[in-house]
Amino acid sequence: MLKRKDLLGLMDVSAEEIMEILDRAREMKKLFSQEVKKTNSLSGKTVCTLFYENSTRTKTSFDTAAKLLGASTSAISASTSSIQKGETLIDTGKTLDALMTDAIVIRHSAAGSPHLLAKNVKAHVINGGDGLHEHPTQALLDMLTIYNRFGSFKGLKVVIAGDIKHSRVARSNVWGLSKMGAEVTLVGPATLMPFDADRMGCKISYDLDEAVEGANIVMGLRLQLERQQAGLFPSTAEYHKYYGITEKRLAKAESDAILLHPGPINRGLELSSGAADGESSFILEQVNNGVAVRMAVLELLIKG
Ligand code: CP
């Protein structure tokens, strides 16, 4: 069992803990092919999704994961709750404690919000994405997809391409994949590269055609149009020309390379539809693996 109360990011999680989560997720995934997928492993427990930002995949898959484990679920969305009346994050968290919530999955636009919540509540806290900081369960499901396909991480060349600056997914993947022995290259325009990219222990490139050569995994990132300041790239057409992942570009990767993307996709921008729907695309497999990973995380945290 994980010997930690919360899962806030992958920066401080060990390779052994990551492997434990992935192994448990693989066990969970075996349930998916059974007629009755449900277990009662978390029967009597309650999981709450507390989302201050929009989500389809993360929110729904945590909800599905909790239900498949036999837990009860509740959902708070910032737009329809007492958060609108000015309730603080800590007061909301303490209220959830009083409602006997065992685990809170939080998504917030401010980096560090899950850490603040975790310090102030008894419930286990899982980071479902905080600002530009981390999205640990997204990286874990990406890693499960890679592990299931290649059987190991050692020496795999992973290219993470696009809007690195605004990507919590890229950060969590860099920490996680590097710990497991993969070789990570971040690719994007200089204006969309974080200022500390050279301190993250991975390679940096500004040329997607060059970086993708010989890659085993190509991960596209959503261009986060809602977080852009003016002037970071000249036009979306130019962005696609230089940093769009297309079938032609993917052909430069290894013949058994896979394409990943956390979703939602801006079709025709960071990914062409041909690439997104092509044979090497594992994007929907990622979504399915997200349920298994979140089942594993919920069970390991709550039962541990
Ligand atoms: N990948 C991801 O976090 O998707 P959602 O925003 O739909 O949860």
mmCIF file of N, CA and C in Angstrom, residues 138-234:
data_model
loop_
_atom_site.group_PDB
_atom_site.id
_atom_site.type_symbol
_atom_site.label_atom_id
_atom_site.label_comp_id
_atom_site.label_asym_id
_atom_site.label_seq_id
_atom_site.Cartn_x
_atom_site.Cartn_y
_atom_site.Cartn_z
ATOM 1 N N GLN A 138 -2.953 11.793 -14.656
ATOM 2 C CA GLN A 138 -2.854 11.788 -16.120
ATOM 3 C C GLN A 138 -1.521 11.152 -16.540
ATOM 4 N N ALA A 139 -0.434 11.561 -15.864
ATOM 5 C CA ALA A 139 0.873 10.984 -16.207
ATOM 6 C C ALA A 139 0.899 9.489 -15.894
ATOM 7 N N LEU A 140 0.259 9.086 -14.802
ATOM 8 C CA LEU A 140 0.234 7.656 -14.457
ATOM 9 C C LEU A 140 -0.526 6.847 -15.500
ATOM 10 N N LEU A 141 -1.615 7.404 -16.030
ATOM 11 C CA LEU A 141 -2.353 6.657 -17.059
ATOM 12 C C LEU A 141 -1.579 6.648 -18.373
ATOM 13 N N ASP A 142 -0.843 7.717 -18.643
ATOM 14 C CA ASP A 142 0.041 7.715 -19.822
ATOM 15 C C ASP A 142 1.107 6.631 -19.654
ATOM 16 N N MET A 143 1.640 6.553 -18.433
ATOM 17 C CA MET A 143 2.691 5.563 -18.166
ATOM 18 C C MET A 143 2.141 4.143 -18.239
ATOM 19 N N LEU A 144 0.900 3.949 -17.787
ATOM 20 C CA LEU A 144 0.296 2.611 -17.890
ATOM 21 C C LEU A 144 0.145 2.213 -19.362
ATOM 22 N N THR A 145 -0.245 3.192 -20.189
ATOM 23 C CA THR A 145 -0.427 2.916 -21.623
ATOM 24 C C THR A 145 0.910 2.518 -22.252
ATOM 25 N N ILE A 146 1.969 3.219 -21.861
ATOM 26 C CA ILE A 146 3.312 2.912 -22.384
ATOM 27 C C ILE A 146 3.777 1.547 -21.869
ATOM 28 N N TYR A 147 3.571 1.305 -20.591
ATOM 29 C CA TYR A 147 4.022 0.053 -19.961
ATOM 30 C C TYR A 147 3.308 -1.153 -20.579
ATOM 31 N N ASN A 148 2.010 -1.020 -20.789
ATOM 32 C CA ASN A 148 1.253 -2.125 -21.388
ATOM 33 C C ASN A 148 1.719 -2.415 -22.810
ATOM 34 N N ARG A 149 2.143 -1.361 -23.520
ATOM 35 C CA ARG A 149 2.558 -1.542 -24.914
ATOM 36 C C ARG A 149 3.993 -2.066 -25.030
ATOM 37 N N PHE A 150 4.911 -1.521 -24.189
ATOM 38 C CA PHE A 150 6.339 -1.829 -24.365
ATOM 39 C C PHE A 150 6.913 -2.737 -23.261
ATOM 40 N N GLY A 151 6.182 -2.904 -22.157
ATOM 41 C CA GLY A 151 6.635 -3.819 -21.098
ATOM 42 C C GLY A 151 7.711 -3.270 -20.194
ATOM 43 N N SER A 152 8.198 -2.068 -20.476
ATOM 44 C CA SER A 152 9.280 -1.468 -19.684
ATOM 45 C C SER A 152 9.394 0.002 -20.088
ATOM 46 N N PHE A 153 10.152 0.772 -19.307
ATOM 47 C CA PHE A 153 10.361 2.188 -19.667
ATOM 48 C C PHE A 153 11.810 2.460 -20.065
ATOM 49 N N LYS A 154 12.682 1.525 -19.669
ATOM 50 C CA LYS A 154 14.123 1.751 -19.818
ATOM 51 C C LYS A 154 14.506 2.031 -21.270
ATOM 52 N N GLY A 155 15.116 3.189 -21.496
ATOM 53 C CA GLY A 155 15.657 3.526 -22.811
ATOM 54 C C GLY A 155 14.625 3.972 -23.838
ATOM 55 N N LEU A 156 13.354 4.000 -23.479
ATOM 56 C CA LEU A 156 12.344 4.441 -24.453
ATOM 57 C C LEU A 156 12.501 5.936 -24.719
ATOM 58 N N LYS A 157 12.360 6.310 -25.991
ATOM 59 C CA LYS A 157 12.454 7.740 -26.356
ATOM 60 C C LYS A 157 11.043 8.329 -26.411
ATOM 61 N N VAL A 158 10.784 9.251 -25.489
ATOM 62 C CA VAL A 158 9.456 9.874 -25.411
ATOM 63 C C VAL A 158 9.575 11.342 -25.811
ATOM 64 N N VAL A 159 8.826 11.721 -26.829
ATOM 65 C CA VAL A 159 8.799 13.124 -27.270
ATOM 66 C C VAL A 159 7.483 13.737 -26.794
ATOM 67 N N ILE A 160 7.575 14.810 -26.013
ATOM 68 C CA ILE A 160 6.373 15.528 -25.557
ATOM 69 C C ILE A 160 6.369 16.862 -26.285
ATOM 70 N N ALA A 161 5.344 17.063 -27.131
ATOM 71 C CA ALA A 161 5.401 18.177 -28.077
ATOM 72 C C ALA A 161 4.260 19.165 -27.903
ATOM 73 N N GLY A 162 4.588 20.448 -27.973
ATOM 74 C CA GLY A 162 3.561 21.481 -28.041
ATOM 75 C C GLY A 162 3.695 22.549 -26.988
ATOM 76 N N ASP A 163 2.564 22.833 -26.336
ATOM 77 C CA ASP A 163 2.479 23.935 -25.369
ATOM 78 C C ASP A 163 2.979 23.459 -23.991
ATOM 79 N N ILE A 164 4.295 23.309 -23.884
ATOM 80 C CA ILE A 164 4.899 22.777 -22.649
ATOM 81 C C ILE A 164 4.683 23.759 -21.495
ATOM 82 N N LYS A 165 4.817 25.043 -21.798
ATOM 83 C CA LYS A 165 4.755 26.093 -20.776
ATOM 84 C C LYS A 165 3.486 26.006 -19.910
ATOM 85 N N HIS A 166 2.352 25.735 -20.547
ATOM 86 C CA HIS A 166 1.086 25.729 -19.814
ATOM 87 C C HIS A 166 0.643 24.323 -19.419
ATOM 88 N N SER A 167 1.553 23.338 -19.558
ATOM 89 C CA SER A 167 1.118 21.948 -19.402
ATOM 90 C C SER A 167 1.535 21.302 -18.088
ATOM 91 N N ARG A 168 0.537 21.065 -17.212
ATOM 92 C CA ARG A 168 0.788 20.285 -15.987
ATOM 93 C C ARG A 168 1.001 18.815 -16.347
ATOM 94 N N VAL A 169 0.437 18.383 -17.485
ATOM 95 C CA VAL A 169 0.612 16.995 -17.928
ATOM 96 C C VAL A 169 2.084 16.750 -18.277
ATOM 97 N N ALA A 170 2.689 17.715 -18.978
ATOM 98 C CA ALA A 170 4.102 17.566 -19.356
ATOM 99 C C ALA A 170 4.974 17.467 -18.105
ATOM 100 N N ARG A 171 4.732 18.336 -17.133
ATOM 101 C CA ARG A 171 5.552 18.314 -15.899
ATOM 102 C C ARG A 171 5.459 16.968 -15.192
ATOM 103 N N SER A 172 4.239 16.490 -14.979
ATOM 104 C CA SER A 172 4.092 15.211 -14.264
ATOM 105 C C SER A 172 4.732 14.083 -15.056
ATOM 106 N N ASN A 173 4.602 14.128 -16.390
ATOM 107 C CA ASN A 173 5.218 13.072 -17.196
ATOM 108 C C ASN A 173 6.743 13.124 -17.149
ATOM 109 N N VAL A 174 7.300 14.326 -17.146
ATOM 110 C CA VAL A 174 8.766 14.428 -17.070
ATOM 111 C C VAL A 174 9.254 13.791 -15.772
ATOM 112 N N TRP A 175 8.612 14.149 -14.634
ATOM 113 C CA TRP A 175 9.065 13.578 -13.352
ATOM 114 C C TRP A 175 8.895 12.062 -13.361
ATOM 115 N N GLY A 176 7.720 11.608 -13.786
ATOM 116 C CA GLY A 176 7.421 10.175 -13.708
ATOM 117 C C GLY A 176 8.243 9.345 -14.674
ATOM 118 N N LEU A 177 8.247 9.734 -15.946
ATOM 119 C CA LEU A 177 8.933 8.925 -16.965
ATOM 120 C C LEU A 177 10.447 8.905 -16.744
ATOM 121 N N SER A 178 11.015 10.043 -16.328
ATOM 122 C CA SER A 178 12.469 10.085 -16.100
ATOM 123 C C SER A 178 12.845 9.137 -14.966
ATOM 124 N N LYS A 179 12.039 9.118 -13.902
ATOM 125 C CA LYS A 179 12.320 8.203 -12.769
ATOM 126 C C LYS A 179 12.294 6.746 -13.207
ATOM 127 N N MET A 180 11.452 6.438 -14.202
ATOM 128 C CA MET A 180 11.312 5.041 -14.629
ATOM 129 C C MET A 180 12.334 4.668 -15.705
ATOM 130 N N GLY A 181 13.201 5.621 -16.089
ATOM 131 C CA GLY A 181 14.292 5.278 -17.017
ATOM 132 C C GLY A 181 14.055 5.634 -18.462
ATOM 133 N N ALA A 182 12.955 6.332 -18.775
ATOM 134 C CA ALA A 182 12.728 6.757 -20.167
ATOM 135 C C ALA A 182 13.541 8.025 -20.455
ATOM 136 N N GLU A 183 13.776 8.262 -21.753
ATOM 137 C CA GLU A 183 14.519 9.462 -22.174
ATOM 138 C C GLU A 183 13.499 10.450 -22.749
ATOM 139 N N VAL A 184 13.268 11.551 -22.032
ATOM 140 C CA VAL A 184 12.196 12.477 -22.421
ATOM 141 C C VAL A 184 12.775 13.694 -23.142
ATOM 142 N N THR A 185 12.169 14.046 -24.286
ATOM 143 C CA THR A 185 12.517 15.288 -24.992
ATOM 144 C C THR A 185 11.280 16.179 -25.053
ATOM 145 N N LEU A 186 11.427 17.410 -24.604
ATOM 146 C CA LEU A 186 10.345 18.395 -24.713
ATOM 147 C C LEU A 186 10.556 19.196 -25.992
ATOM 148 N N VAL A 187 9.512 19.319 -26.812
ATOM 149 C CA VAL A 187 9.629 20.055 -28.084
ATOM 150 C C VAL A 187 8.525 21.101 -28.191
ATOM 151 N N GLY A 188 8.885 22.296 -28.600
ATOM 152 C CA GLY A 188 7.877 23.335 -28.817
ATOM 153 C C GLY A 188 8.579 24.632 -29.178
ATOM 154 N N PRO A 189 7.782 25.644 -29.513
ATOM 155 C CA PRO A 189 8.399 26.946 -29.774
ATOM 156 C C PRO A 189 8.991 27.507 -28.475
ATOM 157 N N ALA A 190 10.036 28.281 -28.584
ATOM 158 C CA ALA A 190 10.716 28.814 -27.392
ATOM 159 C C ALA A 190 9.754 29.591 -26.502
ATOM 160 N N THR A 191 8.768 30.243 -27.114
ATOM 161 C CA THR A 191 7.803 31.038 -26.331
ATOM 162 C C THR A 191 6.852 30.161 -25.512
ATOM 163 N N LEU A 192 6.779 28.867 -25.841
ATOM 164 C CA LEU A 192 5.893 27.959 -25.107
ATOM 165 C C LEU A 192 6.691 26.923 -24.319
ATOM 166 N N MET A 193 7.930 27.285 -24.001
ATOM 167 C CA MET A 193 8.792 26.419 -23.186
ATOM 168 C C MET A 193 8.890 27.070 -21.801
ATOM 169 N N PRO A 194 8.735 26.327 -20.694
ATOM 170 C CA PRO A 194 8.842 26.961 -19.373
ATOM 171 C C PRO A 194 10.257 27.463 -19.108
ATOM 172 N N PHE A 195 10.389 28.503 -18.280
ATOM 173 C CA PHE A 195 11.697 29.107 -18.040
ATOM 174 C C PHE A 195 12.661 28.120 -17.381
ATOM 175 N N ASP A 196 12.110 27.115 -16.669
ATOM 176 C CA ASP A 196 12.974 26.178 -15.944
ATOM 177 C C ASP A 196 13.133 24.842 -16.676
ATOM 178 N N ALA A 197 12.791 24.806 -17.990
ATOM 179 C CA ALA A 197 12.830 23.539 -18.725
ATOM 180 C C ALA A 197 14.210 22.888 -18.672
ATOM 181 N N ASP A 198 15.274 23.708 -18.698
ATOM 182 C CA ASP A 198 16.629 23.128 -18.705
ATOM 183 C C ASP A 198 17.015 22.544 -17.351
ATOM 184 N N ARG A 199 16.169 22.742 -16.328
ATOM 185 C CA ARG A 199 16.462 22.172 -15.004
ATOM 186 C C ARG A 199 15.582 20.956 -14.704
ATOM 187 N N MET A 200 14.846 20.494 -15.705
ATOM 188 C CA MET A 200 13.909 19.384 -15.457
ATOM 189 C C MET A 200 14.534 18.024 -15.770
ATOM 190 N N GLY A 201 15.797 18.020 -16.198
ATOM 191 C CA GLY A 201 16.497 16.747 -16.416
ATOM 192 C C GLY A 201 16.086 16.033 -17.684
ATOM 193 N N CYS A 202 15.585 16.780 -18.674
ATOM 194 C CA CYS A 202 15.226 16.148 -19.941
ATOM 195 C C CYS A 202 15.840 16.965 -21.079
ATOM 196 N N LYS A 203 15.737 16.417 -22.308
ATOM 197 C CA LYS A 203 16.265 17.143 -23.462
ATOM 198 C C LYS A 203 15.245 18.186 -23.914
ATOM 199 N N ILE A 204 15.739 19.210 -24.592
ATOM 200 C CA ILE A 204 14.851 20.257 -25.117
ATOM 201 C C ILE A 204 15.145 20.426 -26.602
ATOM 202 N N SER A 205 14.090 20.537 -27.395
ATOM 203 C CA SER A 205 14.258 20.752 -28.827
ATOM 204 C C SER A 205 13.217 21.762 -29.297
ATOM 205 N N TYR A 206 13.550 22.457 -30.364
ATOM 206 C CA TYR A 206 12.602 23.411 -30.953
ATOM 207 C C TYR A 206 12.179 22.944 -32.349
ATOM 208 N N ASP A 207 12.650 21.736 -32.736
ATOM 209 C CA ASP A 207 12.414 21.214 -34.079
ATOM 210 C C ASP A 207 11.696 19.874 -33.976
ATOM 211 N N LEU A 208 10.395 19.866 -34.252
ATOM 212 C CA LEU A 208 9.604 18.642 -34.082
ATOM 213 C C LEU A 208 10.042 17.546 -35.053
ATOM 214 N N ASP A 209 10.354 17.928 -36.316
ATOM 215 C CA ASP A 209 10.744 16.916 -37.306
ATOM 216 C C ASP A 209 11.992 16.161 -36.846
ATOM 217 N N GLU A 210 12.932 16.905 -36.295
ATOM 218 C CA GLU A 210 14.183 16.297 -35.832
ATOM 219 C C GLU A 210 13.923 15.439 -34.584
ATOM 220 N N ALA A 211 13.144 15.973 -33.646
ATOM 221 C CA ALA A 211 12.937 15.280 -32.360
ATOM 222 C C ALA A 211 12.184 13.969 -32.533
ATOM 223 N N VAL A 212 11.271 13.932 -33.469
ATOM 224 C CA VAL A 212 10.388 12.769 -33.597
ATOM 225 C C VAL A 212 11.117 11.562 -34.233
ATOM 226 N N GLU A 213 12.253 11.807 -34.877
ATOM 227 C CA GLU A 213 12.997 10.709 -35.524
ATOM 228 C C GLU A 213 13.427 9.672 -34.494
ATOM 229 N N GLY A 214 13.007 8.439 -34.698
ATOM 230 C CA GLY A 214 13.402 7.342 -33.801
ATOM 231 C C GLY A 214 12.658 7.315 -32.475
ATOM 232 N N ALA A 215 11.622 8.149 -32.324
ATOM 233 C CA ALA A 215 10.878 8.154 -31.055
ATOM 234 C C ALA A 215 10.012 6.896 -30.934
ATOM 235 N N ASN A 216 9.840 6.421 -29.695
ATOM 236 C CA ASN A 216 8.928 5.306 -29.434
ATOM 237 C C ASN A 216 7.536 5.797 -29.058
ATOM 238 N N ILE A 217 7.514 6.972 -28.418
ATOM 239 C CA ILE A 217 6.241 7.549 -27.983
ATOM 240 C C ILE A 217 6.247 9.028 -28.380
ATOM 241 N N VAL A 218 5.183 9.448 -29.065
ATOM 242 C CA VAL A 218 5.018 10.872 -29.373
ATOM 243 C C VAL A 218 3.755 11.337 -28.643
ATOM 244 N N MET A 219 3.941 12.268 -27.722
ATOM 245 C CA MET A 219 2.803 12.768 -26.947
ATOM 246 C C MET A 219 2.515 14.210 -27.347
ATOM 247 N N GLY A 220 1.356 14.441 -27.944
ATOM 248 C CA GLY A 220 0.956 15.812 -28.274
ATOM 249 C C GLY A 220 0.272 16.433 -27.073
ATOM 250 N N LEU A 221 0.369 17.726 -26.952
ATOM 251 C CA LEU A 221 -0.286 18.442 -25.852
ATOM 252 C C LEU A 221 -1.297 19.412 -26.419
ATOM 253 N N ARG A 222 -2.362 19.619 -25.684
ATOM 254 C CA ARG A 222 -3.368 20.602 -26.114
ATOM 255 C C ARG A 222 -2.765 22.007 -26.053
ATOM 256 N N LEU A 223 -2.955 22.755 -27.130
ATOM 257 C CA LEU A 223 -2.577 24.169 -27.094
ATOM 258 C C LEU A 223 -3.615 24.869 -26.225
ATOM 259 N N GLN A 224 -3.189 25.341 -25.056
ATOM 260 C CA GLN A 224 -4.154 25.836 -24.057
ATOM 261 C C GLN A 224 -4.533 27.280 -24.375
ATOM 262 N N LEU A 225 -5.441 27.391 -25.337
ATOM 263 C CA LEU A 225 -5.812 28.705 -25.863
ATOM 264 C C LEU A 225 -6.363 29.610 -24.753
ATOM 265 N N GLU A 226 -7.002 29.021 -23.727
ATOM 266 C CA GLU A 226 -7.580 29.834 -22.649
ATOM 267 C C GLU A 226 -6.515 30.413 -21.722
ATOM 268 N N ARG A 227 -5.262 29.890 -21.788
ATOM 269 C CA ARG A 227 -4.224 30.399 -20.889
ATOM 270 C C ARG A 227 -3.175 31.239 -21.633
ATOM 271 N N GLN A 228 -3.342 31.410 -22.936
ATOM 272 C CA GLN A 228 -2.316 32.113 -23.719
ATOM 273 C C GLN A 228 -2.317 33.616 -23.469
ATOM 274 N N GLN A 229 -1.104 34.198 -23.440
ATOM 275 C CA GLN A 229 -1.022 35.651 -23.541
ATOM 276 C C GLN A 229 -0.817 35.943 -25.033
ATOM 277 N N ALA A 230 -1.010 37.195 -25.390
ATOM 278 C CA ALA A 230 -0.852 37.552 -26.805
ATOM 279 C C ALA A 230 0.605 37.387 -27.236
ATOM 280 N N GLY A 231 0.796 37.002 -28.482
ATOM 281 C CA GLY A 231 2.121 37.063 -29.079
ATOM 282 C C GLY A 231 3.024 35.868 -28.840
ATOM 283 N N LEU A 232 2.489 34.750 -28.301
ATOM 284 C CA LEU A 232 3.363 33.595 -28.069
ATOM 285 C C LEU A 232 3.624 32.799 -29.349
ATOM 286 N N PHE A 233 2.724 32.925 -30.333
ATOM 287 C CA PHE A 233 2.978 32.360 -31.658
ATOM 288 C C PHE A 233 2.186 33.188 -32.661
ATOM 289 N N PRO A 234 2.662 33.282 -33.906
ATOM 290 C CA PRO A 234 2.057 34.224 -34.857
ATOM 291 C C PRO A 234 0.612 33.896 -35.225
#
